[in-house]
PDB file of C-alpha atoms in Angstrom:
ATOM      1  CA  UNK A   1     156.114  32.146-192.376  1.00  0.00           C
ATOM      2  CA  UNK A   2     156.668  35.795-191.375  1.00  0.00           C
ATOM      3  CA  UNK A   3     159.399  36.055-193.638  1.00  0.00           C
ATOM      4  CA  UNK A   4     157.613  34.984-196.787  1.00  0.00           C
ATOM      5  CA  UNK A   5     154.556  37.315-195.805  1.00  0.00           C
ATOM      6  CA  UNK A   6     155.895  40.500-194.782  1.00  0.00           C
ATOM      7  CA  UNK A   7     156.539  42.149-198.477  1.00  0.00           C
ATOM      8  CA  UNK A   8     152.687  41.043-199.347  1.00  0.00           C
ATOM      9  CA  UNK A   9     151.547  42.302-195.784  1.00  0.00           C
ATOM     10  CA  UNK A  10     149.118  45.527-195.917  1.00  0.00           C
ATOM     11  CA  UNK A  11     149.111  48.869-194.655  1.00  0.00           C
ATOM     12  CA  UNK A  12     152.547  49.694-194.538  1.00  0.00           C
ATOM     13  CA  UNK A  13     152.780  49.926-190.872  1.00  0.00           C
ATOM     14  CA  UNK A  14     152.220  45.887-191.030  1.00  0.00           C
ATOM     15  CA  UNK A  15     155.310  45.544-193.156  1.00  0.00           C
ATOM     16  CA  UNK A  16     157.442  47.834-191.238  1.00  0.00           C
ATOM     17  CA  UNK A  17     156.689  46.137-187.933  1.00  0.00           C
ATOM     18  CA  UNK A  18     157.002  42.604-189.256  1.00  0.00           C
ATOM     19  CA  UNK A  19     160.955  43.989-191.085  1.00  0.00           C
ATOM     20  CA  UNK A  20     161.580  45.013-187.477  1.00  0.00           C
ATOM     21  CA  UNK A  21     160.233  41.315-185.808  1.00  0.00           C
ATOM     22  CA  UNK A  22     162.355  39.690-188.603  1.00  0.00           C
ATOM     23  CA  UNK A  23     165.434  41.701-187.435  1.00  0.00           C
ATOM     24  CA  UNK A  24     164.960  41.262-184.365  1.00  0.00           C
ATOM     25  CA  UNK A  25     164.339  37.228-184.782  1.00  0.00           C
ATOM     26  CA  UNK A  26     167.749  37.506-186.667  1.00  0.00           C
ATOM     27  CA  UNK A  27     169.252  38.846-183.597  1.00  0.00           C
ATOM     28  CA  UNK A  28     168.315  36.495-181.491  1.00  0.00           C
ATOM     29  CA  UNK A  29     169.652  33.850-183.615  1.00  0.00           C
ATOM     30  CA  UNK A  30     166.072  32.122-184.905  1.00  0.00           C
ATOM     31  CA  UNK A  31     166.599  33.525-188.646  1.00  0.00           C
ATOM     32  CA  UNK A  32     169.570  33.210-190.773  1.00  0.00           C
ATOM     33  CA  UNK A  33     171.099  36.528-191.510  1.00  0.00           C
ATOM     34  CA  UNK A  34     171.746  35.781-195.085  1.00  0.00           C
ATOM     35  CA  UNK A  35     167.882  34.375-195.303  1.00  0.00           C
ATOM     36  CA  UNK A  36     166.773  38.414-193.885  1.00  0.00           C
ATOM     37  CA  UNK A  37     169.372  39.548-196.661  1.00  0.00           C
ATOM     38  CA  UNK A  38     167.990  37.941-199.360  1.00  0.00           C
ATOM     39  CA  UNK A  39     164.332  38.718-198.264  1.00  0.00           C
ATOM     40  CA  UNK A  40     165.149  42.338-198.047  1.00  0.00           C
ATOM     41  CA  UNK A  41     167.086  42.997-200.918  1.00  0.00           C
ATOM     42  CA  UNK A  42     164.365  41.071-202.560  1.00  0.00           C
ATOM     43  CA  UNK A  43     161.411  43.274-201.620  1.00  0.00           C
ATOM     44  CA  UNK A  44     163.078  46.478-202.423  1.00  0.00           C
ATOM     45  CA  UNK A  45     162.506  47.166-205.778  1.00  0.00           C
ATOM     46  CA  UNK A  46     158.400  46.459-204.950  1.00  0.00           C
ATOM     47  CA  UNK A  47     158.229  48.239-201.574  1.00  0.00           C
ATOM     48  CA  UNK A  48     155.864  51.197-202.239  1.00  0.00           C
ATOM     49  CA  UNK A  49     156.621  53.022-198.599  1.00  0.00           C
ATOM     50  CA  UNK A  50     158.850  55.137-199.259  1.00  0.00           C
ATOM     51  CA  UNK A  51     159.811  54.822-195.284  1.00  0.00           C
ATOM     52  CA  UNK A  52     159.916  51.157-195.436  1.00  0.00           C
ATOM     53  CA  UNK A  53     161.762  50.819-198.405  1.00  0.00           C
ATOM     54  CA  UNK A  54     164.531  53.239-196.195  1.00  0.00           C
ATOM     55  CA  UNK A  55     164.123  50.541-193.313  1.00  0.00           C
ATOM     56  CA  UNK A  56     164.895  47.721-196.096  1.00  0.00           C
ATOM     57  CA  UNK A  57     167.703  49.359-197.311  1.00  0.00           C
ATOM     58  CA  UNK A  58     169.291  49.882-193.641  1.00  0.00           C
ATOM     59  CA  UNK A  59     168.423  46.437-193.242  1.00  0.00           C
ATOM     60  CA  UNK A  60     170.384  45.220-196.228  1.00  0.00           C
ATOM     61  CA  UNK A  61     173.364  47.248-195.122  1.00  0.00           C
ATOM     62  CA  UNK A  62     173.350  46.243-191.438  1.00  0.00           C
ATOM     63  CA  UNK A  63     172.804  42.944-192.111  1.00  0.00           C
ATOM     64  CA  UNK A  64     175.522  42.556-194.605  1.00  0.00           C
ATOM     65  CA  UNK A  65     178.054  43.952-192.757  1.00  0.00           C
ATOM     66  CA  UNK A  66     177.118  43.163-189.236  1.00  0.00           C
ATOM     67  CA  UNK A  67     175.940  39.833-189.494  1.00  0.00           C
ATOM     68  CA  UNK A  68     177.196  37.959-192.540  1.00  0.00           C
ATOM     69  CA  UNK A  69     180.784  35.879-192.495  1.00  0.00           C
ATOM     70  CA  UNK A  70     182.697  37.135-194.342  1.00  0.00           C
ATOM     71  CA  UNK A  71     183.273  34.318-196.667  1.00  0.00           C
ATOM     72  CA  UNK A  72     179.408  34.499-197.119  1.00  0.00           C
ATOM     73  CA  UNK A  73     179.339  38.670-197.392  1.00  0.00           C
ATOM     74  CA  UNK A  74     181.829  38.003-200.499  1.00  0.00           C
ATOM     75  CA  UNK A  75     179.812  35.128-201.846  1.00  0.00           C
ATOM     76  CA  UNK A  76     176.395  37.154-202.070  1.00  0.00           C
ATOM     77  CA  UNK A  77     178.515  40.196-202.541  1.00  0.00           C
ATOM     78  CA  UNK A  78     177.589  40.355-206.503  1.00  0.00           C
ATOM     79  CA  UNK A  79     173.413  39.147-206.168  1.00  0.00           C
ATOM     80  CA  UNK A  80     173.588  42.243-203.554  1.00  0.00           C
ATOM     81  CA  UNK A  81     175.151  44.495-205.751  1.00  0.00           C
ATOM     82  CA  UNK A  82     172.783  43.498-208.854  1.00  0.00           C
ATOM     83  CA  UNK A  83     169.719  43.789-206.334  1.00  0.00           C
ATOM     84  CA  UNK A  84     170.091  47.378-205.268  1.00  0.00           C
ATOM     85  CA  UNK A  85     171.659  48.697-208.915  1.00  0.00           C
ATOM     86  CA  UNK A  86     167.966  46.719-210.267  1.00  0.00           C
ATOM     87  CA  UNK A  87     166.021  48.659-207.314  1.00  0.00           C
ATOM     88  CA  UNK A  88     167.988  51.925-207.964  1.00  0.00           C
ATOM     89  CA  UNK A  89     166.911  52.316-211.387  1.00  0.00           C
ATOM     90  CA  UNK A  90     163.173  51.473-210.830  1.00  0.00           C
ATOM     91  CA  UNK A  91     162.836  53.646-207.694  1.00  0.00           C
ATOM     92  CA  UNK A  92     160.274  56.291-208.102  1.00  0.00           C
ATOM     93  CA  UNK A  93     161.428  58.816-206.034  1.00  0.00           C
ATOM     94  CA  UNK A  94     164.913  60.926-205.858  1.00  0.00           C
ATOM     95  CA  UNK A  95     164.592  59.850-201.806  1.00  0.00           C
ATOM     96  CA  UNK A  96     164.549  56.744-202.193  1.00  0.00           C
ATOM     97  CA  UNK A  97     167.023  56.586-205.523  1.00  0.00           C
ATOM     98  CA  UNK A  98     169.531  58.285-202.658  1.00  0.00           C
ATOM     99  CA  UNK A  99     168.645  55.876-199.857  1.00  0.00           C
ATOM    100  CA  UNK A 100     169.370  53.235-202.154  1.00  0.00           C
ATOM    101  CA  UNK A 101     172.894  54.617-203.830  1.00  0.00           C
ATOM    102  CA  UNK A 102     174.412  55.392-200.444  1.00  0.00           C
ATOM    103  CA  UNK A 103     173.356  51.813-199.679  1.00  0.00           C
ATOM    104  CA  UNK A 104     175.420  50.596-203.083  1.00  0.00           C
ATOM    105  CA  UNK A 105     178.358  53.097-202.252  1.00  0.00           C
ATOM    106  CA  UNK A 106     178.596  51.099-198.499  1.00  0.00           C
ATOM    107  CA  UNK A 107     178.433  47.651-199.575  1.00  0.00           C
ATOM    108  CA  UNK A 108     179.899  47.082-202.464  1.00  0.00           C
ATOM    109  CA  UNK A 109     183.187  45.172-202.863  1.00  0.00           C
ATOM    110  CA  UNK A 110     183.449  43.516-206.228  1.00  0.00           C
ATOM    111  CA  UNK A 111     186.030  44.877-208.819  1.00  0.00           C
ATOM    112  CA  UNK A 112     183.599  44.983-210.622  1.00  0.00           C
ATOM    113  CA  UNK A 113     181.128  47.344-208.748  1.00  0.00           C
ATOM    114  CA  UNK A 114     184.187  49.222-207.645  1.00  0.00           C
ATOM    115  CA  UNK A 115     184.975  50.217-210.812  1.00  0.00           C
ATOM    116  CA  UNK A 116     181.449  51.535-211.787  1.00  0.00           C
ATOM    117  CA  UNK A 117     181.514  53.361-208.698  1.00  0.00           C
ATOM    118  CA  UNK A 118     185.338  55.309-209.849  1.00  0.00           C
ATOM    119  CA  UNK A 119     183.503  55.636-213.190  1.00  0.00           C
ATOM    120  CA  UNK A 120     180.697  57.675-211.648  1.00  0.00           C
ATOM    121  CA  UNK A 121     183.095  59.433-209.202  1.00  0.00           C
ATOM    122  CA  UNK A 122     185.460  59.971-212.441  1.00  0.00           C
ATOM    123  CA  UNK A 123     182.019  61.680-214.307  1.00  0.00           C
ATOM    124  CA  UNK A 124     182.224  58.494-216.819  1.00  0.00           C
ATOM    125  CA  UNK A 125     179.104  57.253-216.451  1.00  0.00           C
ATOM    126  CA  UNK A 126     175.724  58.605-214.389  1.00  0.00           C
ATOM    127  CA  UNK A 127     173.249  56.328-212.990  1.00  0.00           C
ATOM    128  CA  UNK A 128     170.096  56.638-214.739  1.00  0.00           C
ATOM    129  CA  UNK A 129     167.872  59.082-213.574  1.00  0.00           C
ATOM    130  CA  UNK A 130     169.732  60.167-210.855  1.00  0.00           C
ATOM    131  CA  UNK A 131     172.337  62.907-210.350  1.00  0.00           C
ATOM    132  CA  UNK A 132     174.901  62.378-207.833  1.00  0.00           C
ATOM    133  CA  UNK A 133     175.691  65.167-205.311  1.00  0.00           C
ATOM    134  CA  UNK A 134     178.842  66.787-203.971  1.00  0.00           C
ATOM    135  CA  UNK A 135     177.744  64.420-200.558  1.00  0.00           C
ATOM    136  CA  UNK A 136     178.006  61.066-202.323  1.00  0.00           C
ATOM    137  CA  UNK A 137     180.478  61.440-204.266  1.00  0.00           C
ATOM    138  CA  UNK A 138     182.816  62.416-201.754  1.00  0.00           C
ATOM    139  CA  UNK A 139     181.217  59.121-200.024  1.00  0.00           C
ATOM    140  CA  UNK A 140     182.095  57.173-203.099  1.00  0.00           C
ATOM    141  CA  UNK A 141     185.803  58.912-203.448  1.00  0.00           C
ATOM    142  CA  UNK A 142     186.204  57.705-199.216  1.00  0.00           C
ATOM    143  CA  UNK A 143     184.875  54.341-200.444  1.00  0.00           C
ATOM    144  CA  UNK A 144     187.356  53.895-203.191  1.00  0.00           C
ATOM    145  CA  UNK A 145     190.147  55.015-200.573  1.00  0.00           C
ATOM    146  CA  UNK A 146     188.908  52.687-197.964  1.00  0.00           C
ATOM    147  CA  UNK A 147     188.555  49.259-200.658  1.00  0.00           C
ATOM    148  CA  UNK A 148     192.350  50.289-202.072  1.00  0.00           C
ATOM    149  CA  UNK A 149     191.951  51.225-205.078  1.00  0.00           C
ATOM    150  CA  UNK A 150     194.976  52.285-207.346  1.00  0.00           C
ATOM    151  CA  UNK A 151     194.737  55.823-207.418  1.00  0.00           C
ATOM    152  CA  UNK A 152     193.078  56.771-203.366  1.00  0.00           C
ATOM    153  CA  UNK A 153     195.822  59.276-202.835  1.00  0.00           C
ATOM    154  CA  UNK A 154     194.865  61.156-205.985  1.00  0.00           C
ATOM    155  CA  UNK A 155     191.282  60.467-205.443  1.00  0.00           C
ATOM    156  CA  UNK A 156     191.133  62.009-202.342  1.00  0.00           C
ATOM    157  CA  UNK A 157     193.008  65.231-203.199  1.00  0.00           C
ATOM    158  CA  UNK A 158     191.014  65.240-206.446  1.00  0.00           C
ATOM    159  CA  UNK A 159     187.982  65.251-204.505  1.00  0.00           C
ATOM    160  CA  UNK A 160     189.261  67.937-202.121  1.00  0.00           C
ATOM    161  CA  UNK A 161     189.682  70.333-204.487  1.00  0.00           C
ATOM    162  CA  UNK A 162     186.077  69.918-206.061  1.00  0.00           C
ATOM    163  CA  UNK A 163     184.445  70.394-202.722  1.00  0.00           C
ATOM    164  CA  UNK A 164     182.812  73.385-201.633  1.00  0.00           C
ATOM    165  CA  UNK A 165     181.099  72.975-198.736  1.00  0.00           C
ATOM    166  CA  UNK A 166     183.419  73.504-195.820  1.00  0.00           C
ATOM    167  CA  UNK A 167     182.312  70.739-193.333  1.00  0.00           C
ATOM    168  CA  UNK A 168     182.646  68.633-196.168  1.00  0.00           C
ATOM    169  CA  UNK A 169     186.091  69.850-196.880  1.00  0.00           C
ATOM    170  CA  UNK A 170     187.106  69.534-192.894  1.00  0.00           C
ATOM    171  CA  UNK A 171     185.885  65.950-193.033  1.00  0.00           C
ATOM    172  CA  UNK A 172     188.086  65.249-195.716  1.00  0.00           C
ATOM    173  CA  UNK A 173     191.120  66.652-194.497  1.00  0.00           C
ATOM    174  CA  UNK A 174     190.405  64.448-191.184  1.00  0.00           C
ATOM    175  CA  UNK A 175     190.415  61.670-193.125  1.00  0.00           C
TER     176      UNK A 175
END
């Protein structure tokens, strides 16, 4: 099947298109969404297409949010998590290292990946290889707000105060 060919497929263009046909199959209801999921997430960390390892990533996101129960989001919730944290720390390429962290800051939802995610926003811990910029980590401080955590008040005016870019800052305050 299409699904268990399209990682292997060559050039790149191949495996782009046949992501896209596998999406779109999804839509239409002739592929699970948790069976695109799982392909995805598992052809990250091999993709060498550095623009079709983007599409997988938005793929994984959409797909988990969009299309998953939610019942079945929280059941997968910690493979997911594990998947992109795995393809995160073997990505080549700061691009695709960011691709692939603002996909982790979006999806996850275990107390456990929450709390790595405060640690790095809290300057606790750094993923390897990877410096996180003013832009995510005012995405992971919203995230935190958003999932409840203890603290999201203090979070927020925490992060406030450590931004200096002032569209950043104006978003914030919106929020």
């Amino acid at each position: 099947t299409l699904l268990a060919r399209a990682a292997a497929l060559t050039p790149s263009l191949h495996r782009a298109v046949a992501w896209q046909t596998l999406h779109e199959e999804m839509l239409d209801g002739r592929l699970p969404a948790r069976a695109l999921l799982e392909a995805a997430l598992a052809a990250l960390p091999g993709e060498p297409d550095e623009l079709v390892a983007t599409q997988l990533a938005g793929l994984v996101r959409g797909t988990y949010w969009r299309w998953l129960p939610d019942a079945t989001r929280r059941a997968v919730a910690p493979q997911v998590e594990r998947g992109l944290w795995r393809a995160l720390d073997g990505a080549p390429t700061p691009g695709r290292k960011g691709a692939l962290f603002g996909t982790i800051v979006s999806v996850t939802i275990t107390p456990d990946g929450i709390a790595r995610l405060e640690r790095i926003w809290r300057r606790q811990e750094v993923p390897r290889g990877f410096p996180v910029t003013e832009a995510m980590m005012q995405a992971i401080a919203e995230g935190l707000a958003i999932r409840g955590v203890p603290d999201a008040e203090a979070i927020l005016d925490e992060q406030a105060r450590r931004l200096t870019n002032p569209d950043r800052q104006a978003r914030l305050a919106f929020l």
